[in-house]
CSV table of N, CA, C and O in Angstrom, one decimal:
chain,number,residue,atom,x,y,z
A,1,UNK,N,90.4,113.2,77.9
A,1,UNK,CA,90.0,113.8,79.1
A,1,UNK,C,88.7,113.1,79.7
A,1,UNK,O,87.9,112.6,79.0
A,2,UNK,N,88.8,113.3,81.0
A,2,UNK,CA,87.4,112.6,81.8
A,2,UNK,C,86.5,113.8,81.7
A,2,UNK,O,86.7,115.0,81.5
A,3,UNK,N,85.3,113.1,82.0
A,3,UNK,CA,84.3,113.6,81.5
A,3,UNK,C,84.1,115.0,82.2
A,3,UNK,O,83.9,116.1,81.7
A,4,UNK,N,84.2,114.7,83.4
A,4,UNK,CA,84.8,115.5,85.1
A,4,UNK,C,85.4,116.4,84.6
A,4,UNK,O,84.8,117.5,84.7
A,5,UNK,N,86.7,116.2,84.1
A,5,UNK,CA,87.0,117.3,83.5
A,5,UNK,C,86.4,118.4,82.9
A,5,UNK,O,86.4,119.6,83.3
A,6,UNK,N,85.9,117.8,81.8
A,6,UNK,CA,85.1,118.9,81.0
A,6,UNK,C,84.0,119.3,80.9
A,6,UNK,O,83.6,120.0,79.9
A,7,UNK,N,82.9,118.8,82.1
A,7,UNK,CA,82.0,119.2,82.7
A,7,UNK,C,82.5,120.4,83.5
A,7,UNK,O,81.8,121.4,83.6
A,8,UNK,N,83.8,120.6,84.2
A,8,UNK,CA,84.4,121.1,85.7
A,8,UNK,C,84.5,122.5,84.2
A,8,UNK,O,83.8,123.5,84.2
A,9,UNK,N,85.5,122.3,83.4
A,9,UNK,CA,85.6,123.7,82.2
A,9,UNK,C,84.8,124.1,81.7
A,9,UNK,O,84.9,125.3,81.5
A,10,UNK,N,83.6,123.5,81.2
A,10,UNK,CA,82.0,124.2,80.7
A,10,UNK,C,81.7,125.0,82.0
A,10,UNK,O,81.7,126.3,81.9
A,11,UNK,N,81.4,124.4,83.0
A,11,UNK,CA,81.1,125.1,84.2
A,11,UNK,C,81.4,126.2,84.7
A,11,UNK,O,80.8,127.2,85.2
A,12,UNK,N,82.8,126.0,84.5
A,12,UNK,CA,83.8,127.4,85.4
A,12,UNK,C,83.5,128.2,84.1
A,12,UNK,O,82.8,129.2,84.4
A,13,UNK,N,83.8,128.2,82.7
A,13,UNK,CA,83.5,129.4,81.7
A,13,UNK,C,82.3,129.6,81.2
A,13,UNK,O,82.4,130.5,80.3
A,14,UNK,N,81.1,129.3,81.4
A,14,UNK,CA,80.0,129.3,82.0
A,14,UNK,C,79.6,130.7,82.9
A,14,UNK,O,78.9,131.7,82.7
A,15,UNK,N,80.5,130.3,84.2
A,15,UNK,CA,80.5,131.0,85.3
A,15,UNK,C,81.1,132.3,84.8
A,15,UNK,O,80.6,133.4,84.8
A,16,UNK,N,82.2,131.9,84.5
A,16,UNK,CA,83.0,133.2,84.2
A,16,UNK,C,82.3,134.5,83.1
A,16,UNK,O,82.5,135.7,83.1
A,17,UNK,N,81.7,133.8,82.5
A,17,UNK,CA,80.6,134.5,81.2
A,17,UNK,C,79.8,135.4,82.1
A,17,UNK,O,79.8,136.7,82.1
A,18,UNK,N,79.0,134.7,83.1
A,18,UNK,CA,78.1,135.4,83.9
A,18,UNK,C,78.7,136.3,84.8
A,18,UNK,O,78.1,137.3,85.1
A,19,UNK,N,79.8,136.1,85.2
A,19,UNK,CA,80.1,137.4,86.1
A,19,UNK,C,80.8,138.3,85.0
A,19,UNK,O,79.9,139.2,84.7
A,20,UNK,N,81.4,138.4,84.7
A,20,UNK,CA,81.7,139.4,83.2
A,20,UNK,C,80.7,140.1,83.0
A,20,UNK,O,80.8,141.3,83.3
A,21,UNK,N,79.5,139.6,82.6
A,21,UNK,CA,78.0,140.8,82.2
A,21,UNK,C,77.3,141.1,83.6
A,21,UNK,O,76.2,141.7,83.7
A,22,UNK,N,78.0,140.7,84.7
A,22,UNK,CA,77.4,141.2,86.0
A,22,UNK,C,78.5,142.3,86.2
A,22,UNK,O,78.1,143.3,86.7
A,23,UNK,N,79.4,142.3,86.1
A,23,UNK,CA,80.9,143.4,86.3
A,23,UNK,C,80.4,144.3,85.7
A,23,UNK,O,80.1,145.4,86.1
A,24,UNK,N,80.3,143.7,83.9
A,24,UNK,CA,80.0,145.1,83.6
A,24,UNK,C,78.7,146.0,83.5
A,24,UNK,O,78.6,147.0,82.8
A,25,UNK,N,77.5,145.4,84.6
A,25,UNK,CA,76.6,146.0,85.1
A,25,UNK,C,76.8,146.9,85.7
A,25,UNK,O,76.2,147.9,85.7
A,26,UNK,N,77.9,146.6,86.5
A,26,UNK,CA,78.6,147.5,87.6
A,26,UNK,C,79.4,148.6,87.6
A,26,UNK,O,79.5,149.3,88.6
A,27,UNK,N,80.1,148.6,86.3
A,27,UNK,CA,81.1,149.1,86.0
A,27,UNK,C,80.3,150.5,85.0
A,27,UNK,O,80.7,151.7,85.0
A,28,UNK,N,79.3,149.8,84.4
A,28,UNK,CA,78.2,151.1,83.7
A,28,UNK,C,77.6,151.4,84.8
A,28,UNK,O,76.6,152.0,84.5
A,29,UNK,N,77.9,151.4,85.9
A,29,UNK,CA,76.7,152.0,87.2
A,29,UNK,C,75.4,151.4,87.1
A,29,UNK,O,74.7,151.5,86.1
A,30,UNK,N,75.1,150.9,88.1
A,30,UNK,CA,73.8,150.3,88.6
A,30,UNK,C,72.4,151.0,87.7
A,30,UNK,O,71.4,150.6,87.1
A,31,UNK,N,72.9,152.4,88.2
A,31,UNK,CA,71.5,153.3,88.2
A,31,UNK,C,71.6,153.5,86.9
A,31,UNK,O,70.5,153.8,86.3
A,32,UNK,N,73.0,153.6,85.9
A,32,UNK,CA,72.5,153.5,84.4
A,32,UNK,C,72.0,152.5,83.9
A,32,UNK,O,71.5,152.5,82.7
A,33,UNK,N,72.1,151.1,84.8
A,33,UNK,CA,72.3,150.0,83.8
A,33,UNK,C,70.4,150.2,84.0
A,33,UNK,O,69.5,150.3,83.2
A,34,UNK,N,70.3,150.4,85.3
A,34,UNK,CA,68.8,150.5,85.9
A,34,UNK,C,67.3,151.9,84.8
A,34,UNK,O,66.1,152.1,84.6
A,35,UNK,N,68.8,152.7,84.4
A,35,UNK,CA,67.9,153.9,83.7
A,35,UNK,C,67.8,152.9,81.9
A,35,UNK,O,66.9,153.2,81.0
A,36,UNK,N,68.4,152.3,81.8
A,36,UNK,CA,67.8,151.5,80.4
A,36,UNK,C,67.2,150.3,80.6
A,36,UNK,O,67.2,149.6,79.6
A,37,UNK,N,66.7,149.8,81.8
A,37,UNK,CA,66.0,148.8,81.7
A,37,UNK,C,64.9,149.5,81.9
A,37,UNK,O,63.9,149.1,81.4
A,38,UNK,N,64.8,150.7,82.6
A,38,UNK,CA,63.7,151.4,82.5
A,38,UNK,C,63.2,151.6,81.3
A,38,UNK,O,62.0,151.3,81.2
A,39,UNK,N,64.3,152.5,79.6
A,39,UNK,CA,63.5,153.0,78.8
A,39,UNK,C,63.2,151.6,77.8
A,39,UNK,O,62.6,151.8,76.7
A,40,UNK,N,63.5,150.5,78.1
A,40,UNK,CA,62.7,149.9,77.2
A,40,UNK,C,61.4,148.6,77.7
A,40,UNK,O,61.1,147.5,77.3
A,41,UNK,N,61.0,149.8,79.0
A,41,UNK,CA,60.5,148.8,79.6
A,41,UNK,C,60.4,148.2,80.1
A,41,UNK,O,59.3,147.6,80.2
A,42,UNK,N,61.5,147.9,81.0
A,42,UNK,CA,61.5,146.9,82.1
A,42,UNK,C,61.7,147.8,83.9
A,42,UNK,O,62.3,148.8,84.3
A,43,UNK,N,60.9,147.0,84.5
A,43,UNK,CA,60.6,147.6,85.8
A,43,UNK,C,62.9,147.8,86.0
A,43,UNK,O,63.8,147.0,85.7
A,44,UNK,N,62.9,149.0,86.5
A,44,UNK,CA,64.2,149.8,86.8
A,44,UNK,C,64.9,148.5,88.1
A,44,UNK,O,65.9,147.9,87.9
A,45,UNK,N,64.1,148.3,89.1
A,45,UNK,CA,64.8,147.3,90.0
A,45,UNK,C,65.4,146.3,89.4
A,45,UNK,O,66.6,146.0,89.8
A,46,UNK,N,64.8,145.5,88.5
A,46,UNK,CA,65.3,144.3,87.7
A,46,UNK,C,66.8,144.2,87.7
A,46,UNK,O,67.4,143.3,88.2
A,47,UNK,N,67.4,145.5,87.0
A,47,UNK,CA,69.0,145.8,86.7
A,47,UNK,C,69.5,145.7,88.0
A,47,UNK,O,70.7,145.4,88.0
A,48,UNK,N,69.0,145.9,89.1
A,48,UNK,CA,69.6,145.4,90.0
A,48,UNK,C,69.7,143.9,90.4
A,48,UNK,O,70.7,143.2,90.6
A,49,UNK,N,68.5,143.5,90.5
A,49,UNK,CA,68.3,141.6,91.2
A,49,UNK,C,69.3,141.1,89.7
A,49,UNK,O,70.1,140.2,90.0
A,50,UNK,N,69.2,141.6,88.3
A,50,UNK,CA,69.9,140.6,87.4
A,50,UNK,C,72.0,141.1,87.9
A,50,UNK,O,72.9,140.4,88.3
A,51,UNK,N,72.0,142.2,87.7
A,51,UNK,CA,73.6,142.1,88.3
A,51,UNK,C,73.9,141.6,89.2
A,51,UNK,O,74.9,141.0,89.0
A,52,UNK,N,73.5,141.4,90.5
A,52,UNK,CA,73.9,140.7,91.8
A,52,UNK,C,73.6,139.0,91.2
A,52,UNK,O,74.4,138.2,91.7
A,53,UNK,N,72.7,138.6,90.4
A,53,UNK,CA,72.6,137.5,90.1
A,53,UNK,C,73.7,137.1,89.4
A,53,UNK,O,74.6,136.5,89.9
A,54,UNK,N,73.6,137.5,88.5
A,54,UNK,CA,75.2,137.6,87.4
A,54,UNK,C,76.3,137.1,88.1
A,54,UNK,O,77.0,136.1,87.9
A,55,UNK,N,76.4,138.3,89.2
A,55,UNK,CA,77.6,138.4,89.8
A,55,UNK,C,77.6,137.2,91.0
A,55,UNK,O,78.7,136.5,91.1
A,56,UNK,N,76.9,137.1,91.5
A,56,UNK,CA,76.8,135.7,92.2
A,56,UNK,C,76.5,134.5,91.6
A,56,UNK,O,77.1,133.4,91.9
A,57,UNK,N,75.6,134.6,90.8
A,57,UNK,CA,75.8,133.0,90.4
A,57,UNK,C,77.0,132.4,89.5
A,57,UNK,O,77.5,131.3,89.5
A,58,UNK,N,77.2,133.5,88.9
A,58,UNK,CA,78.4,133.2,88.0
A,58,UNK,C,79.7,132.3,89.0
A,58,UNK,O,80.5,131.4,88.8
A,59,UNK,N,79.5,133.3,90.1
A,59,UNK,CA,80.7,132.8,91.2
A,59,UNK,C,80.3,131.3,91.6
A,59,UNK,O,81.2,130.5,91.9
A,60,UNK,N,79.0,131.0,91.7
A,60,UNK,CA,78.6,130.1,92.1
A,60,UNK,C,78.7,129.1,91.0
A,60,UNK,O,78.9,127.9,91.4
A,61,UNK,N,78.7,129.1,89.9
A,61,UNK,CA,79.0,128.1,89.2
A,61,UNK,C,80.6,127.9,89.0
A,61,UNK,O,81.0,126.8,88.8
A,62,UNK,N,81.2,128.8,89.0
A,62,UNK,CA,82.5,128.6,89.4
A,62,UNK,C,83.2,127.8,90.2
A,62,UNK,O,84.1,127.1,89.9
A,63,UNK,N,82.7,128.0,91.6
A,63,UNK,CA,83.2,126.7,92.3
A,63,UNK,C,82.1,126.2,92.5
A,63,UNK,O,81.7,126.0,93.7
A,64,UNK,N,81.3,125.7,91.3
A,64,UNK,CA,80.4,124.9,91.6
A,64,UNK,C,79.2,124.4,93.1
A,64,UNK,O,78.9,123.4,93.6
A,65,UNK,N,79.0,125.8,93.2
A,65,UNK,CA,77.9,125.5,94.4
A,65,UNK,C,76.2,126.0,94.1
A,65,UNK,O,75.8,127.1,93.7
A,66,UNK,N,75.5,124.6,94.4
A,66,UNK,CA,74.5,124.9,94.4
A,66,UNK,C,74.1,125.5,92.5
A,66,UNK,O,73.3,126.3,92.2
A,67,UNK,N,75.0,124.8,91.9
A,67,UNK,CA,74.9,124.9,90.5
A,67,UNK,C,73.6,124.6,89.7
A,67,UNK,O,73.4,125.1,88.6
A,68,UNK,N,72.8,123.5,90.4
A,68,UNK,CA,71.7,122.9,89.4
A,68,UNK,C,70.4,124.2,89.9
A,68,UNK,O,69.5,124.5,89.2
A,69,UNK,N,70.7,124.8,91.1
A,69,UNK,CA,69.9,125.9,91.0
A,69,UNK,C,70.0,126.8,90.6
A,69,UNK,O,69.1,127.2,90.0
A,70,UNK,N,71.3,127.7,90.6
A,70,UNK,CA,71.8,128.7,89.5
A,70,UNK,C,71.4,128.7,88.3
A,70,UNK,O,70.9,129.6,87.7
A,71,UNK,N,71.6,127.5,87.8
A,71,UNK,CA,71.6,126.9,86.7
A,71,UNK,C,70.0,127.1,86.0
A,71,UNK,O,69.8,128.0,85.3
A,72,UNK,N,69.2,126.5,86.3
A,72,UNK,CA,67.4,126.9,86.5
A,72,UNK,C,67.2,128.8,86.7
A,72,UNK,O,66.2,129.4,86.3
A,73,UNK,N,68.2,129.4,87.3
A,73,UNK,CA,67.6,130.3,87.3
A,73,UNK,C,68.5,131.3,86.3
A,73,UNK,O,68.2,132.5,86.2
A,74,UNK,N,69.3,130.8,85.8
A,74,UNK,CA,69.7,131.3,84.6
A,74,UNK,C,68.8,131.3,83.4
A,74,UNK,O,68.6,132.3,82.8
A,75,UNK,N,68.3,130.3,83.1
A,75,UNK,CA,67.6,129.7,82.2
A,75,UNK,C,66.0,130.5,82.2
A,75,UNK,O,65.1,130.6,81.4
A,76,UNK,N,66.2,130.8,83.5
A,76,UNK,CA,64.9,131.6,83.5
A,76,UNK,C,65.1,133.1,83.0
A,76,UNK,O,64.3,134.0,82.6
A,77,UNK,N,66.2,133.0,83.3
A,77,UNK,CA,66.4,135.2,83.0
A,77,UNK,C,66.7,135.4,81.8
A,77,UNK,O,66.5,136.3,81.0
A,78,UNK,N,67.4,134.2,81.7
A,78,UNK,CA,68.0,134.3,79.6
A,78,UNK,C,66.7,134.7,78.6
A,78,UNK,O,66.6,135.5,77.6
A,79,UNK,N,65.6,133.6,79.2
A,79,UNK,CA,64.5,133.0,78.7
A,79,UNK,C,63.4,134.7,78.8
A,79,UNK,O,62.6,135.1,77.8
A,80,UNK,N,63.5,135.2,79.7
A,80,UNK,CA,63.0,136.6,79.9
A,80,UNK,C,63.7,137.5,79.3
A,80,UNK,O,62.9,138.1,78.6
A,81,UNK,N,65.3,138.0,79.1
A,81,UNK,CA,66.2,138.7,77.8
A,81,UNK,C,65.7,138.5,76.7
A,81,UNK,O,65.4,139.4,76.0
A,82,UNK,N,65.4,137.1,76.3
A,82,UNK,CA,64.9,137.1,75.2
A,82,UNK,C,63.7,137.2,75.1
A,82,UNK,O,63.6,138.0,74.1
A,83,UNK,N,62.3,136.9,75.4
A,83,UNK,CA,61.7,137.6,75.2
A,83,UNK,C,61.3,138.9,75.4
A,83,UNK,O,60.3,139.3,74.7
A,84,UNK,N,62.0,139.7,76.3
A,84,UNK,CA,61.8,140.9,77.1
A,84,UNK,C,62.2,141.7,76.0
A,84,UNK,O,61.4,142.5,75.5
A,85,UNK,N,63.8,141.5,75.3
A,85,UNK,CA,64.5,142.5,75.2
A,85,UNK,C,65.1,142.1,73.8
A,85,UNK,O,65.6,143.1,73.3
A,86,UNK,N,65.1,140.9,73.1
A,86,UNK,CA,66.2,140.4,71.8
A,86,UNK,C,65.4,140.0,71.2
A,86,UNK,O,65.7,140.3,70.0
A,87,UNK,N,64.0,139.2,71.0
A,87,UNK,CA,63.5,138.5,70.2
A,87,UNK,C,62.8,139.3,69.0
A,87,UNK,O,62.3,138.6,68.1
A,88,UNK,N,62.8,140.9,69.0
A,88,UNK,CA,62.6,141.8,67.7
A,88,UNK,C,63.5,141.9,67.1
A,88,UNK,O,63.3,142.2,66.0
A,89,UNK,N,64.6,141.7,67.3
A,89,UNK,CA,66.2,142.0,66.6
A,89,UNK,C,66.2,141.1,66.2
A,89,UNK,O,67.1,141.1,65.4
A,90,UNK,N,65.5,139.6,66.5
A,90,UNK,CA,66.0,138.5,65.7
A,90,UNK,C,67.1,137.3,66.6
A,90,UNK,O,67.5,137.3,67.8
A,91,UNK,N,67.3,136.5,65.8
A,91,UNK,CA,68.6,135.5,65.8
A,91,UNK,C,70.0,135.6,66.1
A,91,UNK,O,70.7,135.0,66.9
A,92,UNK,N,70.2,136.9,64.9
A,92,UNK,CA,71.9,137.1,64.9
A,92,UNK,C,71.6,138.9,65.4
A,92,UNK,O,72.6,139.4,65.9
A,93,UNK,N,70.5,139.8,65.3
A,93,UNK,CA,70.9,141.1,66.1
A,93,UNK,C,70.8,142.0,64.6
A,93,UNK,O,70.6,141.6,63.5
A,94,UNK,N,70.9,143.0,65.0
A,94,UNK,CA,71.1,144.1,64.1
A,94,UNK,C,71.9,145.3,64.6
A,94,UNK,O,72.4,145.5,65.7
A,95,UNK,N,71.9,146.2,63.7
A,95,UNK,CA,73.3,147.1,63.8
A,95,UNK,C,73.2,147.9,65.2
A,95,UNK,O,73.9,148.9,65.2
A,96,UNK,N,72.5,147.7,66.2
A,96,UNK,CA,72.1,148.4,67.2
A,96,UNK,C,72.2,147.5,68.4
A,96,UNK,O,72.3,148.1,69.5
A,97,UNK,N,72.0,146.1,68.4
A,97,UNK,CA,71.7,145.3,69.0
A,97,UNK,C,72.3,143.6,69.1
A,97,UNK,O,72.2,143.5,67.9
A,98,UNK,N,72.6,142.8,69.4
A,98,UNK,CA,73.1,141.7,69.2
A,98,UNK,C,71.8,140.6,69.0
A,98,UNK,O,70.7,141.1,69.2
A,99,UNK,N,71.7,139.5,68.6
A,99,UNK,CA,70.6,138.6,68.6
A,99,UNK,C,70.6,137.8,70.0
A,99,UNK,O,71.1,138.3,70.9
A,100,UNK,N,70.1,136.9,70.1
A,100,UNK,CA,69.4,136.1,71.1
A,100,UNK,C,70.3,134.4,70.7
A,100,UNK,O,69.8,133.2,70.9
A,101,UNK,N,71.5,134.7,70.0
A,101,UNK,CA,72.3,133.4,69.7
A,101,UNK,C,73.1,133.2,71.0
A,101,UNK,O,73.0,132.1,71.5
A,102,UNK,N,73.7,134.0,71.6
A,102,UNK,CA,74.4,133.5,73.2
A,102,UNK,C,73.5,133.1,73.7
A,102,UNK,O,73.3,131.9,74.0
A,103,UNK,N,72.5,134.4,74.1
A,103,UNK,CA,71.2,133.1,74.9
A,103,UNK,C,71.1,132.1,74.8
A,103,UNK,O,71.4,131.6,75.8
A,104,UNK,N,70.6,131.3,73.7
A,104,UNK,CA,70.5,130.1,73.4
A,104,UNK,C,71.4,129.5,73.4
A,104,UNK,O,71.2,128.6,74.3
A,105,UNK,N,72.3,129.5,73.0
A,105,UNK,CA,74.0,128.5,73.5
A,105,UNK,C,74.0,128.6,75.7
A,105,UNK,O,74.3,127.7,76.5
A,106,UNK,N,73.5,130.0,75.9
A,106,UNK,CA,73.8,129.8,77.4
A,106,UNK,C,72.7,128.8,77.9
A,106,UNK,O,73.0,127.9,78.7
A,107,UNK,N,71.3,129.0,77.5
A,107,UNK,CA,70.4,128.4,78.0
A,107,UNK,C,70.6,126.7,78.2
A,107,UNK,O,70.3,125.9,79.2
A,108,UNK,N,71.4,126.4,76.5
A,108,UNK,CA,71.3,124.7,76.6
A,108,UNK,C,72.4,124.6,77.6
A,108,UNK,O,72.3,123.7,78.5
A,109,UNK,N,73.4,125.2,77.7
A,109,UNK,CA,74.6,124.8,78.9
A,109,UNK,C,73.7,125.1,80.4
A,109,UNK,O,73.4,124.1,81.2
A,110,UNK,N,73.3,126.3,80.6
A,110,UNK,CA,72.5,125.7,81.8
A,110,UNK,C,71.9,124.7,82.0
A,110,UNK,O,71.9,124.2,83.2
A,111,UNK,N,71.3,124.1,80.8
A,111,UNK,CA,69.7,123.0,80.5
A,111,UNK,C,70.5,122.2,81.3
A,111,UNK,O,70.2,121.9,82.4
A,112,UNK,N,72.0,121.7,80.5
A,112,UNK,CA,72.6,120.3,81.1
A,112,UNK,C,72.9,120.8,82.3
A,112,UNK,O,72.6,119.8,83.1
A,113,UNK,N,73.3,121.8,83.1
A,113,UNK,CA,73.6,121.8,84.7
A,113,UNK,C,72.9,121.3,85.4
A,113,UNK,O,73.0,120.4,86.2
A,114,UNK,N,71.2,122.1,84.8
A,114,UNK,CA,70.1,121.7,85.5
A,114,UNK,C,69.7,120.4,86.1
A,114,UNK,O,69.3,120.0,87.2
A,115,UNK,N,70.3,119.9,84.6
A,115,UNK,CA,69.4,118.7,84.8
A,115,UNK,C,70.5,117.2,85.0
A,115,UNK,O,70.5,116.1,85.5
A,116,UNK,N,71.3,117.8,84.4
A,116,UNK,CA,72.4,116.1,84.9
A,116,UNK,C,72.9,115.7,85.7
A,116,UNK,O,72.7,116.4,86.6
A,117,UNK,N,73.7,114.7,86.1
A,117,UNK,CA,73.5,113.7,87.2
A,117,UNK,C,75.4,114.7,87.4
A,117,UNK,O,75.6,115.3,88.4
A,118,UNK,N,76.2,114.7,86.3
A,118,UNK,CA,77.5,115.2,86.3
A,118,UNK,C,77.6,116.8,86.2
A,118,UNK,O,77.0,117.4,85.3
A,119,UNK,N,78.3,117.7,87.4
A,119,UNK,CA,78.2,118.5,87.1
A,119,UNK,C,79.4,119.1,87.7
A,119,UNK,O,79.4,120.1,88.4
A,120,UNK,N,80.5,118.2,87.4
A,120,UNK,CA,82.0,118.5,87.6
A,120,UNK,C,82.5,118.5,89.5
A,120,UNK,O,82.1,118.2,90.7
A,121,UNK,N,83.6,118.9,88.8
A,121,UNK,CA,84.5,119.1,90.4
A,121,UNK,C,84.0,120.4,91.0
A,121,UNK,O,83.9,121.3,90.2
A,122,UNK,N,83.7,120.7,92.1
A,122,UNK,CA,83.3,121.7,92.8
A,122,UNK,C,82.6,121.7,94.5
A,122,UNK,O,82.4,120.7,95.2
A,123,UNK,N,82.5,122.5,94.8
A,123,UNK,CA,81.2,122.3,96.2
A,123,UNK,C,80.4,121.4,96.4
A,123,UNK,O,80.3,120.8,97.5
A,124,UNK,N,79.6,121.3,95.2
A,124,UNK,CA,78.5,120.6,95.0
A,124,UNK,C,79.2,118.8,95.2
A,124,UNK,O,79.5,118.0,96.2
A,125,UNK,N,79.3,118.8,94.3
A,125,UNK,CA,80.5,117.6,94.7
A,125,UNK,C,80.7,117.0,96.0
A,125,UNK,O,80.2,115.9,96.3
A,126,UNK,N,81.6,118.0,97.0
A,126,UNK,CA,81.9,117.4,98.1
A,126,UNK,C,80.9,118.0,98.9
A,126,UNK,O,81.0,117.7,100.0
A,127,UNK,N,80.0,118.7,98.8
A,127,UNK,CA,78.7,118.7,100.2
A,127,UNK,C,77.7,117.9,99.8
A,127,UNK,O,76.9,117.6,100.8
A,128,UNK,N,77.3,117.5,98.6
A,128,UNK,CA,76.2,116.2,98.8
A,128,UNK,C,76.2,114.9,97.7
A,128,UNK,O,75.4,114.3,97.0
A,129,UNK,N,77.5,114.9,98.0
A,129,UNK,CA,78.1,113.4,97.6
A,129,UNK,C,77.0,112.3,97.2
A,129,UNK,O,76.0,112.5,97.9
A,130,UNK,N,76.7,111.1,96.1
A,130,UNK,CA,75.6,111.0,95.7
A,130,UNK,C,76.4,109.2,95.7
A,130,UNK,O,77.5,108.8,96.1
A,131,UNK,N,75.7,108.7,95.3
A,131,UNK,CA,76.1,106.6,95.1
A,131,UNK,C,77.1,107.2,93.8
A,131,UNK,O,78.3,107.1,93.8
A,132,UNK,N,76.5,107.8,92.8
A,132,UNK,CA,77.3,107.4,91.2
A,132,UNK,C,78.9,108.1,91.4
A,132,UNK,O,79.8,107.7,90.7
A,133,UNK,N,79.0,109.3,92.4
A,133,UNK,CA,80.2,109.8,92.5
A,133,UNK,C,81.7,109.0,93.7
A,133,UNK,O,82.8,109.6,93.7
């Protein structure tokens, strides 16, 4: 497989990851997802700006638009879950809670969106076409 290729499949299931935990922000209701970021602390609005993000950027790495910025700002919210919300539970989580291991697998797949020159077939691609492509 070209590399294109499987830059283009990291990306889209990537994407797909992120809208999934934005769905099911939505699907537990806003204002619940909003009443437990409350009890552990976190300002109640957040559950909202993070589901619409979810749910948008996820789409956005999907067809690949405007990915290296998604991408950065994934990396920032993962980066705040974990400290905000996972890093007392640890690594792998405990019987109440999951660990901060997806995080970190999502973070380095963002890292590479961020920052590499390849970042598959998509929008991005055909709206600012570059010498190496």
């Amino acid at each position: 497989m070209k590399t294109t290729t499987i830059v283009t499949i990291m990306r889209v299931l990537v994407g797909i990851l992120f809208v999934a935990h934005g769905i099911s922000k939505f699907q537990m209701g806003l204002d619940n997802t909003a009443g437990w970021f409350g009890s552990i602390g976190l300002p109640e609005f957040a559950a909202y700006v993070v589901a619409y993000f979810e749910l948008i950027g996820g789409i956005a790495l999907i067809i690949g638009f405007a990915t290296r910025y998604f991408a950065i700002g994934f990396i920032i919210m993962l980066i705040g879950a974990i400290v905000a919300v996972k890093l007392p539970v640890g690594l792998l989580g405990n019987a109440q809670m999951t660990g901060y291991e997806l995080d970190l697998a999502m973070i380095a797949l963002a890292g590479y969106f961020a920052i590499a020159d390849e970042r598959g077939l998509g929008l991005d691609r055909l709206l600012f076409k570059t010498k190496n492509q």
